[in-house]
């Protein structure tokens, strides 16, 4: 029996998991969930109630998007997203950690600025900008974040930059982060991204 992926189409954590699964070619069944009405089976196997979650037939459960990416790529990694070089691995993990632990909370404040009226939307955006500047500088000499090719870092991070862009696309596309824009547009325009964003029946 195939593993079952609980997913939510627009969630950046779920998108990164689906990207790795699709790139690996590993077959899974998918179940789109409503975050407002999470299925009982999902909460039974993963009480923390976030997506994505991958449930195996033998009862094993992966409930972190990065673990799902790494599991899929450990089965098959035709695009060589997992690096061999320990330095690249360390840098990649450090960038992803920064994205998840520092940038993502700032992105949420920017995205939901109306719920946090103590500061303006522009203020929250400014707080998030140093990460954009860092990525933009990395992309000024190369088309990829590191290692001269797409790796786990590009795939784990770009769904969050897409979400940042979508808060105010006019601001984003007029910003000084032109290398970041080129990189994001390339990934959003990729066949792989289109495949993982297809609507399920
Ligand atoms: N650390 C988790 C975070 C996953 C996460 O926060 N997912 C959000 C959706 S983007 C979620 O399920 N939130 C629960 C909710 O909104 O009820 C991971 O990497 O998988």
PDB file of N, CA and C and ligand atoms in Angstrom, residues 11-13 35 38 49-52 63-65, ligand 1:
ATOM      1  N   UNK A  11      -0.515  25.574   1.212  1.00  0.00           N
ATOM      2  CA  UNK A  11       0.417  25.651   2.348  1.00  0.00           C
ATOM      3  C   UNK A  11       1.861  25.473   1.852  1.00  0.00           C
ATOM      4  N   UNK A  12       2.742  26.426   2.184  1.00  0.00           N
ATOM      5  CA  UNK A  12       4.123  26.321   1.679  1.00  0.00           C
ATOM      6  C   UNK A  12       4.871  25.100   2.204  1.00  0.00           C
ATOM      7  N   UNK A  13       4.537  24.667   3.426  1.00  0.00           N
ATOM      8  CA  UNK A  13       5.180  23.455   3.950  1.00  0.00           C
ATOM      9  C   UNK A  13       4.724  22.230   3.137  1.00  0.00           C
ATOM     10  N   UNK A  35      -8.255  22.815   6.684  1.00  0.00           N
ATOM     11  CA  UNK A  35      -7.609  23.103   7.966  1.00  0.00           C
ATOM     12  C   UNK A  35      -8.647  23.413   9.047  1.00  0.00           C
ATOM     13  N   UNK A  38     -10.203  19.185  10.178  1.00  0.00           N
ATOM     14  CA  UNK A  38      -9.178  18.173   9.894  1.00  0.00           C
ATOM     15  C   UNK A  38      -9.757  16.784  10.119  1.00  0.00           C
ATOM     16  N   UNK A  49      -1.775  18.315  14.475  1.00  0.00           N
ATOM     17  CA  UNK A  49      -2.766  18.898  13.580  1.00  0.00           C
ATOM     18  C   UNK A  49      -2.249  19.867  12.537  1.00  0.00           C
ATOM     19  N   UNK A  50      -0.999  19.684  12.076  1.00  0.00           N
ATOM     20  CA  UNK A  50      -0.541  20.496  10.942  1.00  0.00           C
ATOM     21  C   UNK A  50      -0.366  19.583   9.732  1.00  0.00           C
ATOM     22  N   UNK A  51      -0.360  20.202   8.566  1.00  0.00           N
ATOM     23  CA  UNK A  51      -0.012  19.479   7.346  1.00  0.00           C
ATOM     24  C   UNK A  51       1.289  20.070   6.815  1.00  0.00           C
ATOM     25  N   UNK A  52       2.070  19.305   6.072  1.00  0.00           N
ATOM     26  CA  UNK A  52       1.801  17.964   5.587  1.00  0.00           C
ATOM     27  C   UNK A  52       2.128  16.888   6.626  1.00  0.00           C
ATOM     28  N   UNK A  63       5.778  13.837  10.256  1.00  0.00           N
ATOM     29  CA  UNK A  63       4.879  14.985  10.440  1.00  0.00           C
ATOM     30  C   UNK A  63       5.597  16.322  10.356  1.00  0.00           C
ATOM     31  N   UNK A  64       6.783  16.314   9.735  1.00  0.00           N
ATOM     32  CA  UNK A  64       7.485  17.568   9.431  1.00  0.00           C
ATOM     33  C   UNK A  64       7.782  17.571   7.935  1.00  0.00           C
ATOM     34  N   UNK A  65       7.519  18.705   7.302  1.00  0.00           N
ATOM     35  CA  UNK A  65       7.686  18.781   5.842  1.00  0.00           C
ATOM     36  C   UNK A  65       9.115  18.422   5.407  1.00  0.00           C
TER      37      UNK A  65
HETATM   38  N1  LIG B   1       6.782  22.480  11.034  1.00  0.00           N
HETATM   39  C1  LIG B   1       5.666  22.039  10.225  1.00  0.00           C
HETATM   40  C2  LIG B   1       4.751  23.228   9.967  1.00  0.00           C
HETATM   41  C3  LIG B   1       3.513  22.881   9.130  1.00  0.00           C
HETATM   42  C4  LIG B   1       2.456  23.966   9.230  1.00  0.00           C
HETATM   43  O1  LIG B   1       2.541  24.871  10.085  1.00  0.00           O
HETATM   44  N2  LIG B   1       1.418  23.850   8.391  1.00  0.00           N
HETATM   45  C5  LIG B   1       0.276  24.748   8.514  1.00  0.00           C
HETATM   46  C6  LIG B   1      -0.355  25.071   7.171  1.00  0.00           C
HETATM   47  S1  LIG B   1       0.704  26.030   6.140  1.00  0.00           S
HETATM   48  C7  LIG B   1      -0.811  24.059   9.311  1.00  0.00           C
HETATM   49  O2  LIG B   1      -1.096  22.896   9.090  1.00  0.00           O
HETATM   50  N3  LIG B   1      -1.414  24.775  10.267  1.00  0.00           N
HETATM   51  C8  LIG B   1      -2.482  24.229  11.055  1.00  0.00           C
HETATM   52  C9  LIG B   1      -3.718  25.029  11.011  1.00  0.00           C
HETATM   53  O3  LIG B   1      -3.743  26.083  10.346  1.00  0.00           O
HETATM   54  O4  LIG B   1      -4.690  24.590  11.603  1.00  0.00           O
HETATM   55  C10 LIG B   1       6.188  21.405   8.933  1.00  0.00           C
HETATM   56  O5  LIG B   1       7.312  21.737   8.516  1.00  0.00           O
HETATM   57  O6  LIG B   1       5.526  20.526   8.353  1.00  0.00           O
END
